[in-house]
């Protein structure tokens, strides 16, 4: 391998290694910065969800307590406390009261747990809602999540309970709001993020139960592994979904379980962070590195040519001068200018050849003197 080739290879290796290290460092730093930013956005969105959840829960509790304290409800409780009270008189009351207090669900429940009136499903008149009659301080319990059967099917509800006691009998007011796409629409989402909610209302995973602010989500079956893990062990987890072969289509989802009154899993909040921005930026960094490497290769070609011309030409002259000296031409001189190492080497070479010529002249002169002395000695002998 020639000196020029070695110089080019070494330069390319150094250049490519430097570009690779810088690219890797910038890419890792960029990825970490985006991960930290996404973590902050996720935490902020979870906090926003919880604030809105608490606000609505407090609002629901306040409205349910207001219904319980209203004069018509107190009259109803007094009337129903009488022996042989006709509960059918109040079968349609819940619907109007729910509308006036802007509640999606409202049930009036008797002291034995029988539904007296239901706004969401009037046909449930007379059905039992026994969990309401359990010994619990509903006033301090606050609002809670629960699965509620409606005429359209099961729903995830944010509920509250208030009791009106007359004598030894209670009238329970059970009301709440639906937790669904309207709730998600109230959230302010950062760019490249979305909030989904899985309604865990069925024994098996149902793709239609994965919703966003617009309703059902496309390709919802891709969330089944996340939901099944949450159903087995409810806890916060992170999962990446690649929607297509393009890495930019990937989303990182943070799953947060939402539990009911008895710590049963009723919903899973899914916060998605799109990877398109960071992947696009990483690709730009990669292409920039490729461009720098390509320019470096061209520069390396020029540099190796220039360095070879600057270094190898004097070396070749020195090599040619050395060959002439070895062939017996001791008067050879190398015409190399410069104060660098090559120039000093050339000066030393020229000095060496001059010394060789001088030594040869002195040797010839000494041989001549010795010859004349030998001639003089022989003449003197003769």
Tab-separated table of C-alpha atoms in Angstrom:
chain	number	residue	atom	x	y	z
A	1	UNK	CA	0.000	0.000	0.000
A	2	UNK	CA	1.393	3.388	-0.990
A	3	UNK	CA	1.874	6.254	1.384
A	4	UNK	CA	-0.988	8.113	-0.275
A	5	UNK	CA	-3.360	5.167	0.259
A	6	UNK	CA	-2.301	4.764	3.874
A	7	UNK	CA	-2.784	8.475	4.514
A	8	UNK	CA	-6.237	8.417	2.906
A	9	UNK	CA	-7.346	5.313	4.838
A	10	UNK	CA	-6.125	6.688	8.176
A	11	UNK	CA	-7.788	10.029	7.542
A	12	UNK	CA	-11.073	8.358	6.586
A	13	UNK	CA	-11.049	6.133	9.636
A	14	UNK	CA	-10.411	9.093	11.930
A	15	UNK	CA	-13.091	11.165	10.191
A	16	UNK	CA	-15.744	8.447	10.178
A	17	UNK	CA	-15.049	7.561	13.806
A	18	UNK	CA	-15.337	11.214	14.840
A	19	UNK	CA	-18.565	11.715	12.872
A	20	UNK	CA	-20.030	8.486	14.289
A	21	UNK	CA	-19.187	9.470	17.866
A	22	UNK	CA	-20.611	12.969	17.457
A	23	UNK	CA	-23.754	11.629	15.751
A	24	UNK	CA	-24.292	9.014	18.449
A	25	UNK	CA	-23.758	11.580	21.186
A	26	UNK	CA	-26.153	14.107	19.646
A	27	UNK	CA	-28.765	11.402	18.956
A	28	UNK	CA	-28.618	10.056	22.515
A	29	UNK	CA	-28.793	13.568	23.980
A	30	UNK	CA	-31.748	14.396	21.702
A	31	UNK	CA	-33.573	11.196	22.622
A	32	UNK	CA	-33.037	11.822	26.339
A	33	UNK	CA	-34.237	15.411	26.004
A	34	UNK	CA	-37.406	14.306	24.202
A	35	UNK	CA	-38.005	11.495	26.695
A	36	UNK	CA	-37.705	13.972	29.557
A	37	UNK	CA	-40.034	16.418	27.785
A	38	UNK	CA	-42.559	13.643	27.121
A	39	UNK	CA	-42.338	12.549	30.749
A	40	UNK	CA	-43.058	16.087	31.908
A	41	UNK	CA	-45.992	16.390	29.478
A	42	UNK	CA	-47.325	13.012	30.599
A	43	UNK	CA	-47.099	13.978	34.268
A	44	UNK	CA	-48.805	17.273	33.519
A	45	UNK	CA	-51.581	15.527	31.597
A	46	UNK	CA	-52.119	12.951	34.348
A	47	UNK	CA	-52.262	15.772	36.888
A	48	UNK	CA	-54.714	17.657	34.678
A	49	UNK	CA	-56.863	14.527	34.362
A	50	UNK	CA	-56.864	14.048	38.136
A	51	UNK	CA	-57.702	17.704	38.777
A	52	UNK	CA	-60.600	17.565	36.346
A	53	UNK	CA	-61.688	14.228	37.820
A	54	UNK	CA	-61.627	15.645	41.350
A	55	UNK	CA	-63.408	18.823	40.258
A	56	UNK	CA	-66.191	16.927	38.567
A	57	UNK	CA	-66.430	14.503	41.462
A	58	UNK	CA	-66.820	17.377	43.900
A	59	UNK	CA	-69.391	18.957	41.591
A	60	UNK	CA	-71.358	15.706	41.348
A	61	UNK	CA	-71.300	15.296	45.116
A	62	UNK	CA	-72.478	18.875	45.594
A	63	UNK	CA	-75.387	18.433	43.158
A	64	UNK	CA	-76.435	15.097	44.654
A	65	UNK	CA	-76.381	16.588	48.144
A	66	UNK	CA	-78.377	19.539	46.813
A	67	UNK	CA	-81.005	17.159	45.477
A	68	UNK	CA	-81.112	15.333	48.812
A	69	UNK	CA	-81.604	18.595	50.678
A	70	UNK	CA	-84.258	19.927	48.291
A	71	UNK	CA	-87.820	20.230	49.581
A	72	UNK	CA	-89.379	17.819	47.015
A	73	UNK	CA	-86.888	15.107	47.970
A	74	UNK	CA	-87.546	15.608	51.670
A	75	UNK	CA	-91.315	15.381	51.035
A	76	UNK	CA	-90.707	12.205	49.044
A	77	UNK	CA	-88.691	10.728	51.923
A	78	UNK	CA	-91.440	11.636	54.401
A	79	UNK	CA	-94.141	10.166	52.184
A	80	UNK	CA	-92.201	6.942	51.589
A	81	UNK	CA	-91.579	6.535	55.357
A	82	UNK	CA	-95.315	6.061	55.927
A	83	UNK	CA	-96.712	2.535	56.094
A	84	UNK	CA	-98.087	1.196	52.811
A	85	UNK	CA	-96.678	4.178	50.856
A	86	UNK	CA	-97.351	4.117	47.089
A	87	UNK	CA	-93.889	4.320	45.518
A	88	UNK	CA	-95.287	4.236	41.974
A	89	UNK	CA	-96.209	7.912	42.345
A	90	UNK	CA	-92.512	8.825	42.075
A	91	UNK	CA	-91.475	6.454	39.274
A	92	UNK	CA	-90.865	9.307	36.789
A	93	UNK	CA	-89.431	11.913	39.130
A	94	UNK	CA	-85.763	11.027	38.635
A	95	UNK	CA	-85.734	11.962	34.939
A	96	UNK	CA	-86.850	15.556	35.471
A	97	UNK	CA	-84.644	16.082	38.530
A	98	UNK	CA	-81.584	14.710	36.670
A	99	UNK	CA	-82.169	17.132	33.787
A	100	UNK	CA	-82.619	20.121	36.068
A	101	UNK	CA	-79.364	19.310	37.906
A	102	UNK	CA	-77.472	18.309	34.745
A	103	UNK	CA	-76.764	14.749	35.835
A	104	UNK	CA	-76.484	11.832	33.436
A	105	UNK	CA	-77.574	9.299	36.049
A	106	UNK	CA	-79.958	9.601	38.969
A	107	UNK	CA	-81.718	7.004	41.076
A	108	UNK	CA	-83.951	7.324	44.103
A	109	UNK	CA	-83.494	4.210	46.224
A	110	UNK	CA	-85.599	3.101	49.170
A	111	UNK	CA	-84.353	1.983	52.535
A	112	UNK	CA	-84.440	-1.674	51.432
A	113	UNK	CA	-82.367	-0.978	48.322
A	114	UNK	CA	-85.301	-0.992	45.886
A	115	UNK	CA	-85.114	1.519	43.043
A	116	UNK	CA	-88.032	3.919	43.292
A	117	UNK	CA	-87.187	5.999	40.221
A	118	UNK	CA	-84.358	5.832	37.669
A	119	UNK	CA	-83.452	8.521	35.168
A	120	UNK	CA	-81.152	6.357	33.028
A	121	UNK	CA	-83.391	3.286	32.896
A	122	UNK	CA	-86.984	3.715	34.015
A	123	UNK	CA	-87.664	-0.016	33.593
A	124	UNK	CA	-85.416	-0.709	36.600
A	125	UNK	CA	-88.242	0.397	38.879
A	126	UNK	CA	-88.333	-2.072	41.748
A	127	UNK	CA	-84.888	-3.551	41.070
A	128	UNK	CA	-82.479	-3.843	43.964
A	129	UNK	CA	-79.424	-1.624	44.413
A	130	UNK	CA	-78.271	-3.322	47.573
A	131	UNK	CA	-74.764	-1.853	47.696
A	132	UNK	CA	-76.298	1.523	48.586
A	133	UNK	CA	-77.700	0.154	51.827
A	134	UNK	CA	-74.317	-1.014	53.100
A	135	UNK	CA	-73.076	0.680	56.236
A	136	UNK	CA	-70.963	3.524	54.932
A	137	UNK	CA	-70.730	7.223	55.629
A	138	UNK	CA	-71.703	8.470	52.193
A	139	UNK	CA	-71.303	12.102	53.197
A	140	UNK	CA	-67.592	11.631	53.880
A	141	UNK	CA	-67.122	9.013	51.143
A	142	UNK	CA	-67.244	11.582	48.377
A	143	UNK	CA	-67.529	10.650	44.706
A	144	UNK	CA	-66.273	7.417	43.189
A	145	UNK	CA	-66.125	5.457	39.950
A	146	UNK	CA	-68.539	2.615	39.303
A	147	UNK	CA	-69.936	0.445	36.541
A	148	UNK	CA	-73.572	1.370	35.994
A	149	UNK	CA	-76.120	-0.532	33.914
A	150	UNK	CA	-78.177	1.708	31.635
A	151	UNK	CA	-80.767	1.158	28.966
A	152	UNK	CA	-78.056	1.543	26.288
A	153	UNK	CA	-75.652	-0.810	28.066
A	154	UNK	CA	-73.046	-0.577	30.817
A	155	UNK	CA	-71.396	2.797	31.407
A	156	UNK	CA	-68.511	4.145	33.451
A	157	UNK	CA	-69.922	6.670	35.882
A	158	UNK	CA	-68.585	9.145	38.399
A	159	UNK	CA	-71.121	8.739	41.183
A	160	UNK	CA	-72.024	10.111	44.590
A	161	UNK	CA	-74.595	9.096	47.187
A	162	UNK	CA	-76.569	11.179	49.672
A	163	UNK	CA	-79.101	9.907	52.190
A	164	UNK	CA	-82.261	11.512	53.556
A	165	UNK	CA	-83.268	9.934	56.848
A	166	UNK	CA	-86.821	10.091	58.138
A	167	UNK	CA	-87.371	8.160	61.327
A	168	UNK	CA	-85.762	4.780	60.931
A	169	UNK	CA	-85.955	4.818	57.140
A	170	UNK	CA	-83.613	6.244	54.492
A	171	UNK	CA	-84.112	7.579	51.024
A	172	UNK	CA	-80.919	7.368	48.998
A	173	UNK	CA	-80.111	9.756	46.182
A	174	UNK	CA	-77.609	8.152	43.789
A	175	UNK	CA	-76.431	10.421	40.986
A	176	UNK	CA	-73.502	10.984	38.713
A	177	UNK	CA	-71.956	11.830	35.354
A	178	UNK	CA	-70.797	9.628	32.531
A	179	UNK	CA	-67.026	9.351	32.247
A	180	UNK	CA	-66.369	9.130	28.541
A	181	UNK	CA	-65.456	11.100	25.447
A	182	UNK	CA	-66.956	14.337	26.793
A	183	UNK	CA	-64.612	14.146	29.758
A	184	UNK	CA	-61.585	13.528	27.475
A	185	UNK	CA	-62.642	16.456	25.276
A	186	UNK	CA	-62.272	18.773	28.282
A	187	UNK	CA	-58.547	18.003	28.590
A	188	UNK	CA	-55.958	20.323	27.021
A	189	UNK	CA	-53.461	18.098	25.217
A	190	UNK	CA	-49.880	19.086	24.305
A	191	UNK	CA	-48.784	18.708	20.703
A	192	UNK	CA	-48.099	15.137	19.547
A	193	UNK	CA	-49.983	13.666	22.510
A	194	UNK	CA	-53.404	12.111	22.891
A	195	UNK	CA	-55.484	10.784	25.768
A	196	UNK	CA	-57.506	7.582	25.473
A	197	UNK	CA	-59.693	5.792	27.976
A	198	UNK	CA	-60.492	2.113	28.121
A	199	UNK	CA	-63.840	1.379	29.757
A	200	UNK	CA	-63.340	-1.916	31.581
A	201	UNK	CA	-67.037	-2.773	31.631
A	202	UNK	CA	-67.037	-6.259	30.085
A	203	UNK	CA	-65.509	-9.574	31.165
A	204	UNK	CA	-63.318	-9.714	28.027
A	205	UNK	CA	-61.431	-7.028	26.140
A	206	UNK	CA	-63.689	-5.031	23.822
A	207	UNK	CA	-61.992	-2.836	21.140
A	208	UNK	CA	-65.058	-0.576	21.061
A	209	UNK	CA	-64.420	0.343	24.700
A	210	UNK	CA	-61.191	2.170	23.781
A	211	UNK	CA	-62.324	5.745	23.237
A	212	UNK	CA	-60.935	9.239	22.744
A	213	UNK	CA	-62.625	12.623	22.599
A	214	UNK	CA	-64.239	11.682	19.263
A	215	UNK	CA	-65.456	8.215	20.230
A	216	UNK	CA	-64.113	4.780	19.342
A	217	UNK	CA	-60.458	4.520	18.320
A	218	UNK	CA	-59.148	2.923	15.112
A	219	UNK	CA	-57.070	-0.248	15.468
A	220	UNK	CA	-58.142	-0.495	19.095
A	221	UNK	CA	-57.305	-4.204	19.151
A	222	UNK	CA	-53.622	-3.226	19.317
A	223	UNK	CA	-54.228	-2.106	22.919
A	224	UNK	CA	-55.349	-5.547	24.057
A	225	UNK	CA	-51.927	-6.625	25.484
A	226	UNK	CA	-51.730	-3.437	27.578
A	227	UNK	CA	-55.280	-3.806	28.865
A	228	UNK	CA	-54.822	-7.494	29.678
A	229	UNK	CA	-51.711	-6.674	31.699
A	230	UNK	CA	-53.646	-3.994	33.574
A	231	UNK	CA	-56.527	-6.373	34.213
A	232	UNK	CA	-54.111	-8.950	35.638
A	233	UNK	CA	-52.082	-6.497	37.750
A	234	UNK	CA	-53.401	-2.910	37.840
A	235	UNK	CA	-50.398	-0.597	37.961
A	236	UNK	CA	-48.808	2.215	35.962
A	237	UNK	CA	-46.902	0.851	32.971
A	238	UNK	CA	-45.368	2.005	29.700
A	239	UNK	CA	-45.700	0.256	26.342
A	240	UNK	CA	-44.609	1.129	22.806
A	241	UNK	CA	-46.884	0.471	19.819
A	242	UNK	CA	-45.481	0.531	16.267
A	243	UNK	CA	-48.474	1.251	14.075
A	244	UNK	CA	-46.567	0.619	10.820
A	245	UNK	CA	-43.088	-0.416	9.732
A	246	UNK	CA	-42.134	3.265	9.788
A	247	UNK	CA	-40.477	4.040	13.122
A	248	UNK	CA	-42.003	7.534	13.014
A	249	UNK	CA	-45.477	6.016	13.400
A	250	UNK	CA	-44.668	4.621	16.858
A	251	UNK	CA	-46.336	5.867	20.025
A	252	UNK	CA	-45.298	5.338	23.617
A	253	UNK	CA	-48.355	4.836	25.823
A	254	UNK	CA	-48.420	5.383	29.562
A	255	UNK	CA	-51.240	3.358	31.126
A	256	UNK	CA	-52.741	4.518	34.433
A	257	UNK	CA	-55.418	2.304	36.023
A	258	UNK	CA	-58.595	3.889	37.411
A	259	UNK	CA	-60.139	1.944	40.270
A	260	UNK	CA	-63.639	1.830	41.705
A	261	UNK	CA	-65.039	2.007	45.204
A	262	UNK	CA	-63.860	-1.523	46.014
A	263	UNK	CA	-60.528	-1.154	44.185
A	264	UNK	CA	-61.838	-2.972	41.132
A	265	UNK	CA	-60.375	-1.954	37.754
A	266	UNK	CA	-62.979	0.122	35.922
A	267	UNK	CA	-60.893	2.077	33.440
A	268	UNK	CA	-57.419	2.578	32.047
A	269	UNK	CA	-56.187	6.032	31.080
A	270	UNK	CA	-53.857	5.752	28.068
A	271	UNK	CA	-51.614	8.726	27.347
A	272	UNK	CA	-49.880	8.446	23.991
A	273	UNK	CA	-46.686	10.245	23.005
A	274	UNK	CA	-46.002	10.308	19.272
A	275	UNK	CA	-42.418	9.515	18.295
A	276	UNK	CA	-42.683	11.200	14.886
A	277	UNK	CA	-40.912	14.401	15.926
A	278	UNK	CA	-37.951	12.730	17.622
A	279	UNK	CA	-37.582	10.095	14.874
A	280	UNK	CA	-37.696	12.807	12.198
A	281	UNK	CA	-35.075	14.809	14.073
A	282	UNK	CA	-32.876	11.727	14.483
A	283	UNK	CA	-33.155	11.094	10.738
A	284	UNK	CA	-32.127	14.681	10.031
A	285	UNK	CA	-29.127	14.224	12.313
A	286	UNK	CA	-28.231	10.987	10.514
A	287	UNK	CA	-28.480	12.565	7.065
A	288	UNK	CA	-26.448	15.524	8.271
A	289	UNK	CA	-23.787	13.098	9.511
A	290	UNK	CA	-23.821	11.301	6.153
A	291	UNK	CA	-23.415	14.649	4.371
A	292	UNK	CA	-20.528	15.622	6.635
A	293	UNK	CA	-18.910	12.231	6.045
A	294	UNK	CA	-19.312	12.574	2.262
A	295	UNK	CA	-17.762	16.046	2.299
A	296	UNK	CA	-15.030	14.689	4.544
A	297	UNK	CA	-14.295	11.894	2.065
A	298	UNK	CA	-13.923	14.400	-0.771
A	299	UNK	CA	-11.768	16.580	1.429
A	300	UNK	CA	-9.757	13.509	2.396
A	301	UNK	CA	-9.129	12.697	-1.250
A	302	UNK	CA	-7.867	16.201	-1.856
A	303	UNK	CA	-5.845	16.230	1.360
A	304	UNK	CA	-4.251	12.882	0.640
A	305	UNK	CA	-3.353	14.006	-2.879
A	306	UNK	CA	-1.936	17.295	-1.595
A	307	UNK	CA	-0.077	15.661	1.307
A	308	UNK	CA	1.294	12.957	-0.952
A	309	UNK	CA	2.468	15.564	-3.409
A	310	UNK	CA	4.006	17.563	-0.593
A	311	UNK	CA	5.639	14.652	1.224
A	312	UNK	CA	6.225	11.809	-1.184
A	313	UNK	CA	7.810	13.905	-3.964
A	314	UNK	CA	10.809	14.964	-1.792
A	315	UNK	CA	11.042	11.409	-0.476
A	316	UNK	CA	11.131	10.103	-4.045
A	317	UNK	CA	13.872	12.589	-4.884
A	318	UNK	CA	15.847	11.392	-1.868
A	319	UNK	CA	15.292	7.765	-2.908
A	320	UNK	CA	16.474	8.559	-6.472
A	321	UNK	CA	19.539	10.376	-5.104
A	322	UNK	CA	20.354	7.400	-2.879
A	323	UNK	CA	20.184	5.056	-5.874
A	324	UNK	CA	22.561	7.290	-7.870
A	325	UNK	CA	24.991	7.335	-4.936
A	326	UNK	CA	24.828	3.554	-4.750
A	327	UNK	CA	25.565	3.445	-8.477
A	328	UNK	CA	28.752	5.461	-7.861
A	329	UNK	CA	27.618	8.964	-8.695
A	330	UNK	CA	28.784	10.656	-5.527
A	331	UNK	CA	28.234	14.121	-6.916
A	332	UNK	CA	24.459	13.693	-6.688
A	333	UNK	CA	22.571	16.519	-5.035
A	334	UNK	CA	18.872	16.559	-4.040
A	335	UNK	CA	17.061	19.813	-4.820
A	336	UNK	CA	14.604	19.944	-1.891
A	337	UNK	CA	13.711	23.222	-0.210
A	338	UNK	CA	12.109	23.775	3.154
A	339	UNK	CA	12.855	23.893	6.856
A	340	UNK	CA	10.761	20.870	7.813
A	341	UNK	CA	12.022	17.380	8.538
A	342	UNK	CA	12.141	16.452	4.868
A	343	UNK	CA	14.167	19.578	4.071
A	344	UNK	CA	16.588	18.834	6.916
A	345	UNK	CA	16.896	15.255	5.678
A	346	UNK	CA	17.700	16.512	2.191
A	347	UNK	CA	20.344	18.886	3.572
A	348	UNK	CA	21.871	16.018	5.551
A	349	UNK	CA	21.852	13.863	2.420
A	350	UNK	CA	23.607	16.569	0.366
A	351	UNK	CA	26.105	17.090	3.196
A	352	UNK	CA	26.733	13.350	3.293
A	353	UNK	CA	27.416	13.144	-0.452
A	354	UNK	CA	29.700	16.167	-0.204
A	355	UNK	CA	31.586	14.451	2.613
A	356	UNK	CA	31.843	11.312	0.494
A	357	UNK	CA	33.278	13.297	-2.405
A	358	UNK	CA	35.763	15.062	-0.126
A	359	UNK	CA	36.827	11.794	1.470
A	360	UNK	CA	37.262	10.252	-1.953
A	361	UNK	CA	39.491	13.193	-3.025
A	362	UNK	CA	41.544	12.903	0.151
A	363	UNK	CA	41.835	9.168	-0.356
A	364	UNK	CA	42.993	9.617	-3.969
A	365	UNK	CA	45.499	12.269	-2.891
A	366	UNK	CA	46.772	9.992	-0.133
A	367	UNK	CA	47.123	7.124	-2.605
A	368	UNK	CA	49.108	9.383	-4.972
A	369	UNK	CA	51.442	10.492	-2.196
A	370	UNK	CA	51.932	6.896	-1.127
A	371	UNK	CA	52.682	5.876	-4.722
A	372	UNK	CA	55.284	8.629	-5.163
A	373	UNK	CA	56.902	7.666	-1.900
A	374	UNK	CA	57.105	4.067	-3.037
A	375	UNK	CA	58.662	5.182	-6.318
A	376	UNK	CA	61.168	7.393	-4.472
A	377	UNK	CA	62.065	4.558	-2.107
A	378	UNK	CA	62.725	2.167	-4.956
A	379	UNK	CA	64.800	4.739	-6.807
A	380	UNK	CA	66.829	5.379	-3.687
A	381	UNK	CA	67.344	1.636	-3.340
A	382	UNK	CA	68.472	1.230	-6.888
